[in-house]
Amino acid sequence: MKKTAVFILAAMMIFHISASEGISAEKNDAFPQSDSRISQAGYNSIKNIIPAYHFNPSFVKEINAYLEDENIQILPTDNPFVKVDIISAQAETVPFYEVKGGELVIKSAKRKIENGTVTVKVYIPRSHRPQSISIETKHGNIELHRQKAKKIDLESDRGNITVNEIESKKFYVYTKRGDVKILDLASDYASLEADRHDFTIDKIKTSELSIETSSGNVKAYRIQTEKISVDSTSGDITLQFASPISKNSSVYTKKGDVKIFMPRNSWCRYITSSKYGKFDNDFGSSDSSVKFSVETKNGTVSIIKK
């Protein structure tokens, strides 16, 4: 009887060791190299953070997010993998995401959530440059920090948009009822549009810059561009240029004051107009072929040497 018991115990121990090794091997090989997901092992989840998958950057050519009320942040990382973290109070509100055909797709959860209760964080290796980053939200805020991509397109109905240290070939921003803040943008072409809120820009370098707002103030500093176009139905416009323009440009607001600070070596022909206000120009007349048209119907136009 004792021999039988010993034999059974030994068999159980062997089976347990074999099973443990099998589970360990299964964990190590959970995501083969042919899979875009590298590993989930060693990731320590904390309260309200859903454990993240790590994606091989070579599988992530595009980043596309279609969200309702979730906030989203695109952040740099020194780690070699693309990673998605989701901060959510309830598992039912976790957005869906996957990598397929070179595209990282993030979509809202089916369950309705309150504004700001879910945040999606996407970490991109500093050395990785996706072909495009496209984000759409209805009420959530959008943030991009220290990213490089050939094309960036950001759109929100009611959320704020903030970008910081961005490089791209083409850059587009649109929001209906959110503020736009741009801190250090370098792009060949930049189009910025907001229906009813403000633009704040500090350091932008581009060949062509277009800004449009229905009712909001525009404050842009350290501008380097060959050509600029600003159109505002109602709002004050303040522009500070770090270098002269070299192509025909225009600034227009129906109701608001316009202040333009230009370098002393600026050489263009200013065409200023204010129907019901006054205008001041520190620069004398010029026969330059480059025209800069500045107009407000009800406000003051000031062009100031700096």
Coordinates of C-alpha atoms in Angstrom, one line a residue:
M1 CA 0.0 0.0 0.0
K2 CA 2.9 2.4 0.9
K3 CA 4.6 1.6 -2.4
T4 CA 1.4 2.4 -4.3
A5 CA 1.1 5.7 -2.5
V6 CA 4.7 6.6 -3.2
F7 CA 4.3 5.7 -6.8
I8 CA 1.1 7.9 -7.1
L9 CA 2.8 10.8 -5.4
A10 CA 5.8 10.6 -7.6
A11 CA 3.6 10.5 -10.7
M12 CA 1.7 13.6 -9.6
M13 CA 4.9 15.5 -9.0
I14 CA 6.2 14.6 -12.5
F15 CA 2.9 15.7 -14.0
H16 CA 3.0 19.0 -12.1
I17 CA 6.5 19.8 -13.2
S18 CA 5.7 18.9 -16.8
A19 CA 2.6 21.0 -16.8
S20 CA 4.5 24.0 -15.2
E21 CA 7.1 23.8 -17.9
G22 CA 4.4 23.6 -20.6
I23 CA 2.7 26.7 -19.2
S24 CA 6.1 28.5 -19.0
A25 CA 6.9 27.7 -22.5
E26 CA 3.4 28.7 -23.6
K27 CA 3.9 32.1 -22.0
N28 CA 7.3 32.6 -23.6
D29 CA 6.0 31.7 -27.0
A30 CA 2.6 33.4 -26.6
F31 CA 3.4 35.9 -29.4
P32 CA 5.8 34.5 -32.0
Q33 CA 8.1 36.8 -34.0
S34 CA 5.7 36.7 -36.9
D35 CA 3.0 38.2 -34.7
S36 CA 2.8 42.0 -34.3
R37 CA 2.5 41.6 -30.5
I38 CA 5.8 40.9 -28.8
S39 CA 5.1 40.1 -25.2
Q40 CA 2.9 40.9 -22.2
A41 CA 5.2 39.2 -19.7
G42 CA 6.6 41.4 -16.9
Y43 CA 4.1 44.2 -17.3
N44 CA 2.8 45.3 -13.9
S45 CA -0.7 46.6 -14.2
I46 CA -1.9 49.1 -11.6
K47 CA -5.4 50.1 -10.5
N48 CA -7.6 51.1 -13.4
I49 CA -5.0 50.4 -16.0
I50 CA -5.7 47.6 -18.4
P51 CA -2.6 45.4 -19.1
A52 CA -1.0 46.5 -22.4
Y53 CA 0.1 44.6 -25.4
H54 CA 3.5 45.4 -26.9
F55 CA 3.6 45.7 -30.7
N56 CA 6.6 45.4 -32.9
P57 CA 7.1 48.9 -34.5
S58 CA 7.7 47.3 -38.0
F59 CA 4.1 46.2 -37.9
V60 CA 2.8 49.7 -37.1
K61 CA 2.9 51.9 -40.2
E62 CA -0.3 53.8 -39.4
I63 CA -2.1 54.9 -36.2
N64 CA -5.8 55.5 -36.6
A65 CA -8.1 56.2 -33.6
Y66 CA -11.9 56.7 -33.8
L67 CA -13.1 57.6 -30.3
E68 CA -16.2 59.1 -28.7
D69 CA -15.6 60.5 -25.2
E70 CA -12.2 59.0 -24.5
N71 CA -9.1 61.2 -24.2
I72 CA -6.1 60.0 -26.1
Q73 CA -2.4 60.8 -25.8
I74 CA 0.4 59.8 -28.2
L75 CA 3.7 59.8 -26.3
P76 CA 7.3 58.9 -26.9
T77 CA 9.1 56.0 -25.2
D78 CA 12.7 54.8 -24.9
N79 CA 11.4 51.2 -25.1
P80 CA 11.7 49.4 -28.4
F81 CA 8.0 48.5 -28.7
V82 CA 4.8 50.3 -29.5
K83 CA 2.5 50.0 -26.4
V84 CA -1.1 50.8 -25.7
D85 CA -2.2 51.6 -22.1
I86 CA -5.9 52.2 -21.3
I87 CA -6.9 53.9 -18.0
S88 CA -10.5 53.0 -17.3
A89 CA -12.6 52.6 -14.1
Q90 CA -14.6 49.7 -15.7
A91 CA -13.7 46.9 -18.0
E92 CA -16.8 47.5 -20.0
T93 CA -15.6 50.9 -21.1
V94 CA -12.3 49.7 -22.5
P95 CA -11.8 50.7 -26.2
F96 CA -11.0 48.0 -28.7
Y97 CA -7.6 48.0 -30.4
E98 CA -5.6 45.8 -32.7
V99 CA -2.7 45.8 -35.2
K100 CA -3.7 44.5 -38.7
G101 CA -2.2 45.1 -42.1
G102 CA 0.3 47.6 -40.8
E103 CA -2.4 49.7 -39.0
L104 CA -2.9 50.2 -35.3
V105 CA -6.7 50.8 -35.0
I106 CA -8.3 52.1 -31.8
K107 CA -12.1 52.3 -31.5
S108 CA -14.5 53.3 -28.7
A109 CA -16.1 50.8 -26.4
K110 CA -19.8 50.1 -27.1
R111 CA -20.9 51.2 -23.7
K112 CA -21.5 54.8 -23.1
I113 CA -19.0 56.6 -20.8
E114 CA -18.7 59.9 -19.1
N115 CA -16.4 62.5 -20.6
G116 CA -12.8 62.2 -19.4
T117 CA -13.3 58.9 -17.5
V118 CA -11.2 56.9 -20.0
T119 CA -7.7 57.7 -21.3
V120 CA -5.9 55.9 -24.1
K121 CA -2.1 56.2 -24.0
V122 CA -0.1 55.1 -27.1
Y123 CA 3.6 54.9 -26.6
I124 CA 5.8 55.2 -29.8
P125 CA 9.5 54.5 -29.8
R126 CA 11.5 57.6 -30.4
S127 CA 13.3 56.0 -33.3
H128 CA 10.0 55.0 -35.0
R129 CA 8.3 57.2 -37.6
P130 CA 4.9 56.1 -38.7
Q131 CA 3.6 57.0 -42.1
S132 CA 0.5 58.7 -40.6
I133 CA -1.3 59.5 -37.4
S134 CA -5.0 60.1 -37.7
I135 CA -7.2 60.7 -34.6
E136 CA -10.9 61.5 -34.4
T137 CA -12.8 62.2 -31.2
K138 CA -16.3 63.6 -30.4
H139 CA -15.7 64.9 -26.9
G140 CA -12.3 63.6 -25.9
N141 CA -9.1 65.7 -25.7
I142 CA -6.2 64.9 -28.1
E143 CA -2.5 65.2 -27.1
L144 CA 0.6 64.5 -29.2
H145 CA 4.0 64.9 -27.7
R146 CA 7.4 64.6 -29.5
Q147 CA 6.2 62.6 -32.5
K148 CA 7.4 62.3 -36.1
A149 CA 5.1 61.2 -39.0
K150 CA 4.7 61.9 -42.6
K151 CA 1.1 63.0 -42.2
I152 CA -0.8 64.0 -39.0
D153 CA -4.6 64.6 -39.0
L154 CA -6.4 65.5 -35.8
E155 CA -10.1 66.2 -35.4
S156 CA -12.4 66.7 -32.5
D157 CA -15.9 68.0 -32.2
R158 CA -15.7 69.4 -28.6
G159 CA -12.3 68.3 -27.2
N160 CA -9.1 70.4 -26.9
I161 CA -6.1 69.6 -29.1
T162 CA -2.5 70.0 -27.8
V163 CA 0.6 69.1 -29.8
N164 CA 4.2 69.5 -28.6
E165 CA 7.4 69.0 -30.6
I166 CA 6.0 67.6 -33.8
E167 CA 7.6 66.9 -37.2
S168 CA 5.6 66.1 -40.3
K169 CA 5.2 66.7 -44.0
K170 CA 1.5 67.6 -43.8
F171 CA -0.3 68.6 -40.6
Y172 CA -4.0 69.1 -40.2
V173 CA -6.1 70.2 -37.2
Y174 CA -9.8 70.7 -36.9
T175 CA -12.1 71.3 -33.9
K176 CA -15.6 72.7 -33.6
R177 CA -15.7 73.7 -30.0
G178 CA -12.2 73.1 -28.6
D179 CA -9.1 75.1 -28.1
V180 CA -6.0 74.3 -30.1
K181 CA -2.5 74.7 -28.6
I182 CA 0.6 74.1 -30.7
L183 CA 4.0 74.2 -29.1
D184 CA 6.9 73.7 -31.6
L185 CA 5.6 72.3 -34.9
A186 CA 7.8 71.7 -38.0
S187 CA 5.8 70.8 -41.1
D188 CA 6.0 71.5 -44.8
Y189 CA 2.3 72.4 -44.8
A190 CA 0.0 73.1 -41.8
S191 CA -3.7 73.7 -41.9
L192 CA -5.4 74.7 -38.6
E193 CA -9.1 75.2 -38.3
A194 CA -11.4 75.9 -35.3
D195 CA -15.0 76.9 -35.4
R196 CA -15.5 78.6 -32.1
H197 CA -12.4 78.5 -29.9
D198 CA -8.9 79.9 -29.7
F199 CA -5.6 79.1 -31.3
T200 CA -2.4 79.4 -29.3
I201 CA 0.9 78.8 -31.2
D202 CA 4.4 79.1 -29.9
K203 CA 7.1 78.2 -32.5
I204 CA 6.0 76.9 -35.8
K205 CA 8.1 76.3 -38.9
T206 CA 6.4 75.6 -42.2
S207 CA 6.5 76.5 -45.9
E208 CA 2.8 77.3 -45.9
L209 CA 0.5 78.0 -43.0
S210 CA -3.3 78.3 -43.1
I211 CA -5.4 79.3 -40.0
E212 CA -9.2 79.6 -40.0
T213 CA -11.6 80.3 -37.2
S214 CA -15.2 81.4 -37.0
S215 CA -15.1 83.1 -33.6
G216 CA -11.9 82.8 -31.6
N217 CA -8.7 84.6 -31.0
V218 CA -5.4 83.6 -32.7
K219 CA -2.1 84.1 -30.9
A220 CA 0.9 82.8 -32.8
Y221 CA 4.5 83.5 -31.8
R222 CA 7.9 82.6 -33.4
I223 CA 6.4 82.0 -36.8
Q224 CA 8.7 80.9 -39.7
T225 CA 6.8 80.5 -42.9
E226 CA 7.1 81.5 -46.5
K227 CA 3.3 82.1 -46.8
I228 CA 0.5 82.6 -44.3
S229 CA -3.2 82.9 -44.6
V230 CA -5.4 83.8 -41.6
D231 CA -9.2 84.1 -41.8
S232 CA -11.3 84.9 -38.8
T233 CA -15.0 86.0 -38.7
S234 CA -14.7 87.3 -35.2
G235 CA -11.6 87.4 -33.0
D236 CA -8.4 89.2 -32.3
I237 CA -5.3 88.2 -34.2
T238 CA -1.7 88.5 -32.9
L239 CA 1.2 87.2 -35.1
Q240 CA 4.9 87.4 -34.3
F241 CA 7.2 86.4 -37.1
A242 CA 10.7 85.1 -36.5
S243 CA 11.6 85.5 -40.2
P244 CA 10.2 87.5 -43.1
I245 CA 7.6 86.0 -45.5
S246 CA 8.6 85.4 -49.1
K247 CA 5.3 84.8 -50.8
N248 CA 2.0 86.7 -51.0
S249 CA 0.1 86.4 -47.7
S250 CA -3.1 87.6 -46.1
V251 CA -4.8 88.2 -42.7
Y252 CA -8.4 89.0 -42.3
T253 CA -10.9 89.4 -39.5
K254 CA -14.4 90.8 -39.7
K255 CA -14.5 91.9 -36.0
G256 CA -11.3 92.1 -34.1
D257 CA -7.9 93.8 -33.8
V258 CA -4.9 92.7 -35.8
K259 CA -1.3 93.0 -34.4
I260 CA 1.6 91.8 -36.5
F261 CA 5.2 91.9 -35.3
M262 CA 7.7 91.6 -38.2
P263 CA 11.5 91.5 -38.3
R264 CA 13.2 94.8 -39.2
N265 CA 14.6 93.2 -42.3
S266 CA 11.2 92.3 -43.6
W267 CA 10.8 93.4 -47.2
C268 CA 7.2 93.2 -48.6
R269 CA 4.4 95.5 -49.6
Y270 CA 1.9 95.9 -46.9
I271 CA -1.7 96.5 -47.9
T272 CA -3.7 97.5 -44.8
S273 CA -7.3 98.2 -44.4
S274 CA -9.8 98.9 -41.6
K275 CA -13.3 100.1 -42.5
Y276 CA -14.3 101.3 -39.0
G277 CA -11.0 101.4 -37.2
K278 CA -7.6 102.8 -37.6
F279 CA -4.3 101.3 -38.8
D280 CA -0.6 101.9 -38.0
N281 CA 2.4 100.6 -40.0
D282 CA 6.0 101.0 -38.8
F283 CA 7.2 100.1 -42.3
G284 CA 7.3 102.6 -45.1
S285 CA 6.2 102.1 -48.6
S286 CA 7.9 99.4 -50.7
D287 CA 8.0 98.3 -54.3
S288 CA 8.4 94.6 -53.3
S289 CA 6.6 92.0 -55.5
V290 CA 5.6 90.2 -52.2
K291 CA 2.3 91.5 -51.0
F292 CA 1.0 91.2 -47.4
S293 CA -2.7 92.1 -47.2
V294 CA -4.0 92.8 -43.7
E295 CA -7.7 93.7 -43.2
T296 CA -10.3 94.1 -40.5
K297 CA -13.7 95.7 -41.0
N298 CA -14.2 96.7 -37.3
G299 CA -10.9 96.9 -35.5
T300 CA -7.4 98.3 -35.4
V301 CA -4.5 97.1 -37.7
S302 CA -1.0 97.5 -36.2
I303 CA 2.2 96.4 -38.0
I304 CA 5.1 96.7 -35.7
K305 CA 8.9 96.4 -36.2
K306 CA 10.5 94.2 -33.7

